[in-house]
Short mmCIF file of C-alpha atoms in Angstrom, two decimals:
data_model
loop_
_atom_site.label_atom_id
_atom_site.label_comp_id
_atom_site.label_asym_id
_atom_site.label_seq_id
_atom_site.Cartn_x
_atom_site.Cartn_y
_atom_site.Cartn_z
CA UNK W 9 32.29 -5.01 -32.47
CA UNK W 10 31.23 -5.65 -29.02
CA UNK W 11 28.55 -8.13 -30.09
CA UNK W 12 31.14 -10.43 -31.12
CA UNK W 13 32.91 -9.91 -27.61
CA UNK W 14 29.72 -9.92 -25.77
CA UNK W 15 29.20 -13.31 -23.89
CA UNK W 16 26.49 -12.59 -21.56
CA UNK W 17 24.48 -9.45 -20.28
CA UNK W 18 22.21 -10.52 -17.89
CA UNK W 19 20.51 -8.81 -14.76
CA UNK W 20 20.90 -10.78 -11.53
CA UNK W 21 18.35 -10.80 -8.49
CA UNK W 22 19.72 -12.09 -4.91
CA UNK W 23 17.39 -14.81 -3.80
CA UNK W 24 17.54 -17.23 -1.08
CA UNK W 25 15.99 -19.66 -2.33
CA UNK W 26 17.83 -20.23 -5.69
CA UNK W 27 15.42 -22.77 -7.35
CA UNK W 28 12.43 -20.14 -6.74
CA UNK W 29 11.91 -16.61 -8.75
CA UNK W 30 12.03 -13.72 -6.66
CA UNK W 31 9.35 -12.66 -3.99
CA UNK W 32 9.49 -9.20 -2.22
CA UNK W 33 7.16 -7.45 -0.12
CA UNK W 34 6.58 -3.03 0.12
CA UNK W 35 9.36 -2.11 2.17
CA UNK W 36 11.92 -4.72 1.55
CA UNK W 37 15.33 -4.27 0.13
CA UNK W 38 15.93 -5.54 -3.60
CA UNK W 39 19.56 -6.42 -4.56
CA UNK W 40 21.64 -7.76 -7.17
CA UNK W 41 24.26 -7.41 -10.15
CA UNK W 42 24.49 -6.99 -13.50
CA UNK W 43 26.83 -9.57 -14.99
CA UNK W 44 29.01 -8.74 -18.45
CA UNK W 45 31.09 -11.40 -19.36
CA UNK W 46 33.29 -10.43 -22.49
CA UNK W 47 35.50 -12.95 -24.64
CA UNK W 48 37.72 -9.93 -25.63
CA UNK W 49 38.87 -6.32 -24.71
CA UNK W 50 35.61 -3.97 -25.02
CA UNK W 51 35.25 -0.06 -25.40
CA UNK W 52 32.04 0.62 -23.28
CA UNK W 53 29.63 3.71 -22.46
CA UNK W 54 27.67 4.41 -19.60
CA UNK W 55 25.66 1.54 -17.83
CA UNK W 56 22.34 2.42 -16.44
CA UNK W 57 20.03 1.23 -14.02
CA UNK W 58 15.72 1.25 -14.30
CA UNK W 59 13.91 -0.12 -11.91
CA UNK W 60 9.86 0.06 -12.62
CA UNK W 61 6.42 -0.98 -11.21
CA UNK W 62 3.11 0.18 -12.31
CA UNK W 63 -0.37 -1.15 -13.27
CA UNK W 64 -2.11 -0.70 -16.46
CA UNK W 65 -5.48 -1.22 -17.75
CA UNK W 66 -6.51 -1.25 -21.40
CA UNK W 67 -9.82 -2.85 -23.52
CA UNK W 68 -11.97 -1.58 -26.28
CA UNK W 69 -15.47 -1.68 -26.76
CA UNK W 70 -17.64 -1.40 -29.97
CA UNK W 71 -19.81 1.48 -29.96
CA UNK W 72 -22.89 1.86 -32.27
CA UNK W 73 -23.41 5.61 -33.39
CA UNK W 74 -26.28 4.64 -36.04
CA UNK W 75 -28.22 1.85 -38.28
CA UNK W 76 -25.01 1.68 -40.00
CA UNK W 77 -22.28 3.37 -38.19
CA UNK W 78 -20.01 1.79 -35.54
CA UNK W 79 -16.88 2.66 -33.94
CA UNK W 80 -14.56 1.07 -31.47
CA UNK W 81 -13.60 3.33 -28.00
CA UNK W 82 -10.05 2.87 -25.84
CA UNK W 83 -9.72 3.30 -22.72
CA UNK W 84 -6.73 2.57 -20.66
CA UNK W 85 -4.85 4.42 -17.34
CA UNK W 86 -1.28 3.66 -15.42
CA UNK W 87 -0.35 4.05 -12.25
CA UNK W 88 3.47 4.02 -11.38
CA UNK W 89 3.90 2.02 -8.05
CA UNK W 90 8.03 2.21 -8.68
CA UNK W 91 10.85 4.40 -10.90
CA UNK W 92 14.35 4.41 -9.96
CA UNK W 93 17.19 4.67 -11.92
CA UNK W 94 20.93 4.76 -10.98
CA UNK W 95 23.98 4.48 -13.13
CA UNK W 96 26.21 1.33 -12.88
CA UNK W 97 28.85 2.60 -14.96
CA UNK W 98 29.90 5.68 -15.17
CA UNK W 99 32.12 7.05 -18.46
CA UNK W 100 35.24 9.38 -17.65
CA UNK W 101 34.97 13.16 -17.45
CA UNK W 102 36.60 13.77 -20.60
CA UNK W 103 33.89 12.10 -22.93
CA UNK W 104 36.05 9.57 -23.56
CA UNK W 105 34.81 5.78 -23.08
CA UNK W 106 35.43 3.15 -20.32
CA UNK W 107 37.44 -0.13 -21.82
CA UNK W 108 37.18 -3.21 -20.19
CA UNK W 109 39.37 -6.29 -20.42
CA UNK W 110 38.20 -10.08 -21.36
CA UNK W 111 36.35 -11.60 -18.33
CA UNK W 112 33.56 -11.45 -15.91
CA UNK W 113 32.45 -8.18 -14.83
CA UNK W 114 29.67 -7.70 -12.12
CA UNK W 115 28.07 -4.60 -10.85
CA UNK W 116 26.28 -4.95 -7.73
CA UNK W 117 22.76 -2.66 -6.68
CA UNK W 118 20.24 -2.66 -4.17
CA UNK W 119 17.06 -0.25 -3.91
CA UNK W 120 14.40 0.01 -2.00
CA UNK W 121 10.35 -0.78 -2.27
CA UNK W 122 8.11 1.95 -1.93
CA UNK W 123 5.66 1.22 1.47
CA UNK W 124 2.54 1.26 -0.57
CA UNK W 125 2.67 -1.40 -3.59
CA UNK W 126 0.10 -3.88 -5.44
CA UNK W 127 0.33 -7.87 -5.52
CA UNK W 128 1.50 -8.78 -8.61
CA UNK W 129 -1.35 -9.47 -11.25
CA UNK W 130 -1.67 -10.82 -14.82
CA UNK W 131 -5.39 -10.25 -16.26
CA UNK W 132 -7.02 -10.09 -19.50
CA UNK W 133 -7.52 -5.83 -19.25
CA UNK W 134 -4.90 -5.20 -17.03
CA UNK W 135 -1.77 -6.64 -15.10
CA UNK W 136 0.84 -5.52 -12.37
CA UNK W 137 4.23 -5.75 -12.91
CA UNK W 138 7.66 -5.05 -12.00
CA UNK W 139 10.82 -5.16 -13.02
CA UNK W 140 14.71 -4.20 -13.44
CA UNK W 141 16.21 -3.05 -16.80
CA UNK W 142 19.98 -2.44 -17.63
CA UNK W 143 20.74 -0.15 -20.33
CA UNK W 144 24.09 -1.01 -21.72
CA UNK W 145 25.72 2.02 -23.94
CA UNK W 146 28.17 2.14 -26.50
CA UNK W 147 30.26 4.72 -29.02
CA UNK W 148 28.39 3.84 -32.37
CA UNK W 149 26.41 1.75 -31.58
CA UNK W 150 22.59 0.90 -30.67
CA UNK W 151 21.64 0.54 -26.83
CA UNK W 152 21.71 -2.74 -25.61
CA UNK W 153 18.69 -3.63 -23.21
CA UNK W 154 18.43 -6.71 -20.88
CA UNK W 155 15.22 -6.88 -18.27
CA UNK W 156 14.20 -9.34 -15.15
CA UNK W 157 11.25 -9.37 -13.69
CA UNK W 158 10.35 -9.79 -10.09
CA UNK W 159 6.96 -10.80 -8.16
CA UNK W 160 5.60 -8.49 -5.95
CA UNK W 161 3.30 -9.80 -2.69
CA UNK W 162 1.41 -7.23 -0.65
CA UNK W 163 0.96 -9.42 2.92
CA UNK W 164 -2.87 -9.61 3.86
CA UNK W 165 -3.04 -11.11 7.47
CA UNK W 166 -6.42 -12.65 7.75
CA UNK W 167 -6.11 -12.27 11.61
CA UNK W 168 -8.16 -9.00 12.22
CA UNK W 169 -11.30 -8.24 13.43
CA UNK W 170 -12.88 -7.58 10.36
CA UNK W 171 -11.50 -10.52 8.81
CA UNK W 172 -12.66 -12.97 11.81
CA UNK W 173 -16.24 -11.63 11.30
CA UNK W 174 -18.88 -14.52 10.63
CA UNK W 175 -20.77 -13.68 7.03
CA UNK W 176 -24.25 -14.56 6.80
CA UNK W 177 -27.04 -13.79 4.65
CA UNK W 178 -30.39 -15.46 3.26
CA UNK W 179 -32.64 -14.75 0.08
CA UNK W 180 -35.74 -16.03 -1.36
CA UNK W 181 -37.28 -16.37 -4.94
CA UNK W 182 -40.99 -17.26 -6.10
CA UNK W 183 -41.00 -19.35 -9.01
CA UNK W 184 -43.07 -18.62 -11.81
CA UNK W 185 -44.54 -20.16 -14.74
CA UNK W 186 -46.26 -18.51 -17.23
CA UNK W 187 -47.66 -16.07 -14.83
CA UNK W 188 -48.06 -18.67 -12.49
CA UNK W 189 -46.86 -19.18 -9.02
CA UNK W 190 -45.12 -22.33 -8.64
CA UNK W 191 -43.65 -22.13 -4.83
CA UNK W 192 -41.01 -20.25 -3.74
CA UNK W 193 -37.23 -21.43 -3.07
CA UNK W 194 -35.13 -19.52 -0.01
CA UNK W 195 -31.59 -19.85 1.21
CA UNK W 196 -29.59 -18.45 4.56
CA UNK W 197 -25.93 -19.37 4.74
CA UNK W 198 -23.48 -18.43 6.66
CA UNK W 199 -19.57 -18.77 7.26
CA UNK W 200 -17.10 -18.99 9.97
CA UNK W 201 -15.02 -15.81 8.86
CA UNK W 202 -14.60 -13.44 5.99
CA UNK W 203 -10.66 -14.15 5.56
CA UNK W 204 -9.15 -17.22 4.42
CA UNK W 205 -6.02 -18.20 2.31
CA UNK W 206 -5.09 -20.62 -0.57
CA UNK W 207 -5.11 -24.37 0.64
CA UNK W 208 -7.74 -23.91 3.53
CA UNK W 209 -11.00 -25.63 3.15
CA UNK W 210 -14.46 -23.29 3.39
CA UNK W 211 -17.30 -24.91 5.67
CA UNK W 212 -20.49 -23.97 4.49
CA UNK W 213 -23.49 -24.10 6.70
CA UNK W 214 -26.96 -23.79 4.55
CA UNK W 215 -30.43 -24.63 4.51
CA UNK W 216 -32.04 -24.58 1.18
CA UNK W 217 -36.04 -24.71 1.55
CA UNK W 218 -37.90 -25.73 -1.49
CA UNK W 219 -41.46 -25.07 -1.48
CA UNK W 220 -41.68 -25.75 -5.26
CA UNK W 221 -43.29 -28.75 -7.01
CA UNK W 222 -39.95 -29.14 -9.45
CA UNK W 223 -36.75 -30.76 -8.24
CA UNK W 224 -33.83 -27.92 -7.34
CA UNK W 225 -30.24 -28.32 -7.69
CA UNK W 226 -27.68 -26.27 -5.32
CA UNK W 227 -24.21 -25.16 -6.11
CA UNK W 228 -21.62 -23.07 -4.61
CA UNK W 229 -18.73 -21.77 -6.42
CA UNK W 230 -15.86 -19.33 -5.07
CA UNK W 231 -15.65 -16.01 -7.98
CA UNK W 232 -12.85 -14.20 -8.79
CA UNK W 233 -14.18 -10.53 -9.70
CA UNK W 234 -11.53 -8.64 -11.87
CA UNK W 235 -12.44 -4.50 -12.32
CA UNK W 236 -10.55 -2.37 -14.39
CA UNK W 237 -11.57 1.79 -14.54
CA UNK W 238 -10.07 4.10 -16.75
CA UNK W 239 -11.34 7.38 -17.85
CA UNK W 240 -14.45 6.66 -15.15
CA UNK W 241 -15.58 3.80 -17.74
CA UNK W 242 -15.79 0.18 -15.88
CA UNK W 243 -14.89 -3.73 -17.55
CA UNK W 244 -15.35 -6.39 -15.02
CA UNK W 245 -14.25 -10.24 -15.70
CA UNK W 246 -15.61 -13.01 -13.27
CA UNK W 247 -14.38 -16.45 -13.53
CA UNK W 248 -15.14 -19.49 -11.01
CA UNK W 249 -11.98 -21.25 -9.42
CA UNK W 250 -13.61 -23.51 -7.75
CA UNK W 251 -17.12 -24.78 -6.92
CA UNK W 252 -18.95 -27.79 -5.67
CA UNK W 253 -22.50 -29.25 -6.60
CA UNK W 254 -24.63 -29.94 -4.04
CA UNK W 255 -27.91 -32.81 -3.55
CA UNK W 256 -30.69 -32.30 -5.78
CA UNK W 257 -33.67 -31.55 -2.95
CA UNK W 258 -37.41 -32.89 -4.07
CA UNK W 259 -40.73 -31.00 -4.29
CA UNK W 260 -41.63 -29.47 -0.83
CA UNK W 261 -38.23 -30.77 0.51
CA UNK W 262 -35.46 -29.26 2.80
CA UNK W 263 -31.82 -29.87 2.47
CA UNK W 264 -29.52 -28.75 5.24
CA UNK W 265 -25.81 -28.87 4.41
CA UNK W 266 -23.60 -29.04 8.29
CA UNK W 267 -19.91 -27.53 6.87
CA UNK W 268 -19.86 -28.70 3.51
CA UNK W 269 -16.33 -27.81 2.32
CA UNK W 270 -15.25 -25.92 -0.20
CA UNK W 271 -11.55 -25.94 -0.66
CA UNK W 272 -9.51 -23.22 -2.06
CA UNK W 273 -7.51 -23.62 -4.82
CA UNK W 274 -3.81 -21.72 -5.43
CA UNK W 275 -4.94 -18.79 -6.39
CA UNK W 276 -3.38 -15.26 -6.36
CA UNK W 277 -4.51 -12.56 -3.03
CA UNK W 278 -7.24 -10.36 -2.81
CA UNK W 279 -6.02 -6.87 -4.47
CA UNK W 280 -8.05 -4.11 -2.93
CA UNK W 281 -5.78 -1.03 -2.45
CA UNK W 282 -5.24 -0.28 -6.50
CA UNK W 283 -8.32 2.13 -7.75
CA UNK W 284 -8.26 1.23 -11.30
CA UNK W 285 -7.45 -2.40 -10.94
CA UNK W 286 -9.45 -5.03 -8.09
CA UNK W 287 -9.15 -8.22 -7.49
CA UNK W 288 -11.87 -9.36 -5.49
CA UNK W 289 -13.49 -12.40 -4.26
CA UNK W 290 -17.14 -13.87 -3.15
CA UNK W 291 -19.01 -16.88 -2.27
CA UNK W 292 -22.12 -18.06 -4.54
CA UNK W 293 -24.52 -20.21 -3.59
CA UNK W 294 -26.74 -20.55 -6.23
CA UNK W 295 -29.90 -22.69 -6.40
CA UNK W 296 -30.99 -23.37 -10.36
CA UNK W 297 -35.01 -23.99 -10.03
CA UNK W 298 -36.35 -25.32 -13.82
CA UNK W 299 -38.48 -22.52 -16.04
CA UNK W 300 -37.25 -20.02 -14.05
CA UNK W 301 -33.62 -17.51 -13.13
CA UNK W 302 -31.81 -18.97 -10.69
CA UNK W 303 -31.70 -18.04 -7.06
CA UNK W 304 -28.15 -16.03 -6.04
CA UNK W 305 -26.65 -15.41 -2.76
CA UNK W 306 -23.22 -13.95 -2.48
CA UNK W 307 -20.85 -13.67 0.86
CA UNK W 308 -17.82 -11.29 0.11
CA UNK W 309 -14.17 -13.36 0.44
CA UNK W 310 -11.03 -11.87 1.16
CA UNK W 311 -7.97 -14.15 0.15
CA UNK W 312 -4.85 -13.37 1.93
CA UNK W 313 -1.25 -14.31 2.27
CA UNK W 314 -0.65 -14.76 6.17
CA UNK W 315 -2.60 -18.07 7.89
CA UNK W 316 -4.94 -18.40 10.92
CA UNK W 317 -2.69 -18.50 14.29
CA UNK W 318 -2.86 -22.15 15.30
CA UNK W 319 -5.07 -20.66 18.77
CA UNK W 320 -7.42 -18.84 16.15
CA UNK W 321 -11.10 -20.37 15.85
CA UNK W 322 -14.28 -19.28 15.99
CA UNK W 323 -13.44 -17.19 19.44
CA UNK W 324 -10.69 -15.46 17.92
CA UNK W 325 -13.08 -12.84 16.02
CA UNK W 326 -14.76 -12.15 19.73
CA UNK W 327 -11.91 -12.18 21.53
CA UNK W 328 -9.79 -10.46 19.16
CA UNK W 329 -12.78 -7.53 19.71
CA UNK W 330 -12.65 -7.08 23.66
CA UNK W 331 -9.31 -6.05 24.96
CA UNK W 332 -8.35 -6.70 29.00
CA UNK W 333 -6.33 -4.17 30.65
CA UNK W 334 -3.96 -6.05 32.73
CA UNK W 335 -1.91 -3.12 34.76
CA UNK W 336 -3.82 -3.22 37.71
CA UNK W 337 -2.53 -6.50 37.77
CA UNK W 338 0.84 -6.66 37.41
CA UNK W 339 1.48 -3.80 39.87
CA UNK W 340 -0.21 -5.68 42.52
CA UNK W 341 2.64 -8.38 41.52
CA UNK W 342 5.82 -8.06 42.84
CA UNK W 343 8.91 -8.75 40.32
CA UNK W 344 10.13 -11.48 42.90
CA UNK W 345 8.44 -12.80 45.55
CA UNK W 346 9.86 -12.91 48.87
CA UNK W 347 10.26 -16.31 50.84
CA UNK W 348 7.95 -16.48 54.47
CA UNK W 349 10.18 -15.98 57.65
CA UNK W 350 11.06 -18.98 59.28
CA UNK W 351 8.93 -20.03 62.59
CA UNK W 352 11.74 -19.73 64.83
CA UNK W 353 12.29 -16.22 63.90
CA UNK W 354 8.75 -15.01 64.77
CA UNK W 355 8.32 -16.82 67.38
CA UNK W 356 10.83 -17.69 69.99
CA UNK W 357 10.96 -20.10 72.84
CA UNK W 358 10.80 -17.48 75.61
CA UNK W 359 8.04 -15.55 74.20
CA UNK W 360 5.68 -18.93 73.82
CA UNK W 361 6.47 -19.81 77.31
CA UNK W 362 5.74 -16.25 78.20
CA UNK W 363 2.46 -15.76 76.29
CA UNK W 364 -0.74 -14.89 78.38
CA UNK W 365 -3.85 -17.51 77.14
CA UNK W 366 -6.20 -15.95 74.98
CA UNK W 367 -8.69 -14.08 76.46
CA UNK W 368 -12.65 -14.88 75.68
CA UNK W 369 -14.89 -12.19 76.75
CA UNK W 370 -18.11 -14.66 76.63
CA UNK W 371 -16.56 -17.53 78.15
CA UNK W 372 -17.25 -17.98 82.06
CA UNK W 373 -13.90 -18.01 84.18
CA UNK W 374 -13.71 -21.51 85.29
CA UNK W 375 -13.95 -22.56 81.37
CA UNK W 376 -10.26 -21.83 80.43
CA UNK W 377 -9.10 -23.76 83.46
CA UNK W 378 -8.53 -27.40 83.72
CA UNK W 379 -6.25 -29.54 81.84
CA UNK W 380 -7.79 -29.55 78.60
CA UNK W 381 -7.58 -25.54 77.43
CA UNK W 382 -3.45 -26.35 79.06
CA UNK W 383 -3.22 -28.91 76.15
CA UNK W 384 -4.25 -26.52 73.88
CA UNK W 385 -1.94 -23.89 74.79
CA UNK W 386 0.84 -26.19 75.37
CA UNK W 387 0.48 -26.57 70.73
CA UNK W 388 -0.43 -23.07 70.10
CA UNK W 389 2.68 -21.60 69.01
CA UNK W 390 4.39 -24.82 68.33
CA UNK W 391 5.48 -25.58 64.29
CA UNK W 392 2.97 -27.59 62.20
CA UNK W 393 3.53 -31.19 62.25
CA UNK W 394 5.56 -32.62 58.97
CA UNK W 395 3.73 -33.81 55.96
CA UNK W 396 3.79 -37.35 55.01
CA UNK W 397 1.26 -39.41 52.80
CA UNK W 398 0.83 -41.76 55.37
CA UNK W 399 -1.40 -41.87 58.15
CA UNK W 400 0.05 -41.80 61.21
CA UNK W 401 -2.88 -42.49 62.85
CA UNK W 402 -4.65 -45.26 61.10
CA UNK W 403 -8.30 -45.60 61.73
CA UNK W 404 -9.45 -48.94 63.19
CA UNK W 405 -12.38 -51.20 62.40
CA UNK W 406 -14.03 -50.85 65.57
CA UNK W 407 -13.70 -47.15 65.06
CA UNK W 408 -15.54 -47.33 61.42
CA UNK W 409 -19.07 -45.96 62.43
CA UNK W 410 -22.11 -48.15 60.98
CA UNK W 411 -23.70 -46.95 58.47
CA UNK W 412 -27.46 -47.07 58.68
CA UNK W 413 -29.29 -48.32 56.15
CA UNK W 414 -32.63 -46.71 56.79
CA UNK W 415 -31.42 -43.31 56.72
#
């Protein structure tokens, strides 16, 4: 039987990094083998090829029809992201089957993402998955099936406009007491940018006014929101993966917190393009205030998978918005630059002997004569001088004027 000849069947994915599974992106090329190694001569079928992506959602809910009736509803949907199939091994014409000898066989593929695909996800109603699947046939006998899976990251580059934007917002609460009011409690915060990935810290600028007589504790926490639809029914799962506690502030106090930080944990991108499965992200800062709710204020996250530029900061969201139209420039530019002519060639000897003195309309006649205005035109066409750092003409002390103290 080929069982007992059948060493390995396994389903190989090309990866440069060898220690590390698989990572692909939409659009990328996905290759690989499928390995047989057989201890002995083998009769074999056809050898098929499945390559698959989709995302599901499933969860039940109880339902209550009566006093003493109850009955439990499904709902679950699929979307198909990827289905290819191509056949490895392909038997002879004649219906007869393909026999191999004892060895190592590969057989090499390579397909091709899809341009629109999903992160990779694993939730409690849902997940996103993909994977390859070889379908091994043979003459009387059952199919054999071997699978590998592969992760799937959709690239979110934090580096946009809308991304850059500063988040802000503020709420208040009045705190009651059995129909009493107590004071109320209000909070503005506000963040650098909407977009940030795993590792980087969150500065969080608040001010937390409590106007209460009771002590108030504040807390931020960074929320995962998980939404599943199927069948236009809604299941949401929120879980905190990370959050910090804050000072408690006294009766009639203020506490002002300058970039407290918040660091993000390793935790998987935002998934936003999938319509019955979201993976979504916010900011609470909550305030608890004793005998009554507590007050919430969310700022909407975006986790991504491609960093800050090292020249982004808190500029890059405004400058990233205004856009400077350099072509009037650059065709006032020359590609090269020419050198100046030399002196000698504009000017010659003859022509500065030659030159008539300048005229001055204003001046009386006798004031370009004399021996001064020929000193000056005796240097007017000459070359500049040579620079050197030193002085030729060093001023003296007697030359130093006084300075006078009185004015």
């Amino acid at each position: 039987m080929l069982f007992d000849r059948l060493k390995r069947f396994a389903v190989v994915l090309d990866c440069p990094e060898l220690d590390a599974p698989p990572v692909f992106s939409s659009g990328e090329s996905v290759a690989g083998r499928v390995v047989l190694e057989l201890t002995g001569e083998a009769r074999l079928g056809a050898l098929h090829l499945h390559a698959q992506g989709c995302a599901k959602v499933h969860w039940t809910e109880s339902r209550s029809a009566g006093s003493s009736t109850a009955y439990t509803q499904s709902y679950g949907d699929q979307v198909d992201f990827l289905s290819l199939r191509e056949t490895l091994l392909v038997p002879p014409d004649n219906g007869d089957v393909t026999v191999l000898p004892a060895g190592r066989h590969e057989f090499a593929f390579t397909f091709q993402l899809p341009e629109s695909l999903a992160t990779s996800f694993e939730g409690k109603h849902g997940s996103v998955r993909y994977w390859v699947k070889a379908k091994l046939h043979r003459p009387w006998s059952t199919v054999k099936t071997v699978k590998k899976e592969f992760t799937v990251i959709e690239p979110i580059d934090i580096n946009t406009p809308t991304l850059l934007a500063p988040q802000a917002g503020a709420k208040e609460k009045l705190a009651r007491a059995w129909y009493c009011s107590r004071g109320q409690v209000s909070v503005s915060a506000k963040i650098d940018r909407k977009g940030y990935t795993p590792g980087e810290v969150i500065p969080i600028f608040a001010e937390i006014d409590n106007c209460t007589s009771r002590t108030v504790v504040p807390k931020a926490a960074i929320i995962q929101v998980q939404t599943f639809t199927a069948r236009g029914a809604k299941k949401q799962k929120k879980c905190v993966v990370a959050s910090i506690v804050g000072d408690s502030i006294a009766a009639h106090k203020r506490e002002v917190w300058h970039g407290r930080a918040l660091k993000i944990p390793p935790v998987g991108p935002s998934i936003l393009e999938c319509h019955i499965l979201r993976v979504e992200y916010v900011l609470k800062i909550c305030v608890d205030i004793p005998g009554t709710s507590k007050l919430l204020l969310e700022l909407p996250l975006v986790i991504g998978t491609i960093p800050l530029h090292p020249f982004g900061s808190r500029t890059s969201s405004v400058s990233s918005q205004y856009s400077v139209n350099l072509d009037w420039l650059r065709t006032g530019i020359t590609e090269q630059l020419e050198a100046p002519p030399e002196y000698s060639l504009v000017v010659s000897g003859n022509e500065s002997l030659e030159s008539p003195p300048l005229p001055c309309p204003n001046s009386p006649p006798n004031l370009l004569e004399g021996p001064f205005f020929a000193y000056i035109q005796e240097f007017r066409l000459r070359p500049p001088p040579l620079y050197s750092e030193v002085d030729p003409n060093p001023p003296s002390e007697n030359s130093i004027r006084p300075r006078c103290m009185t004015c």
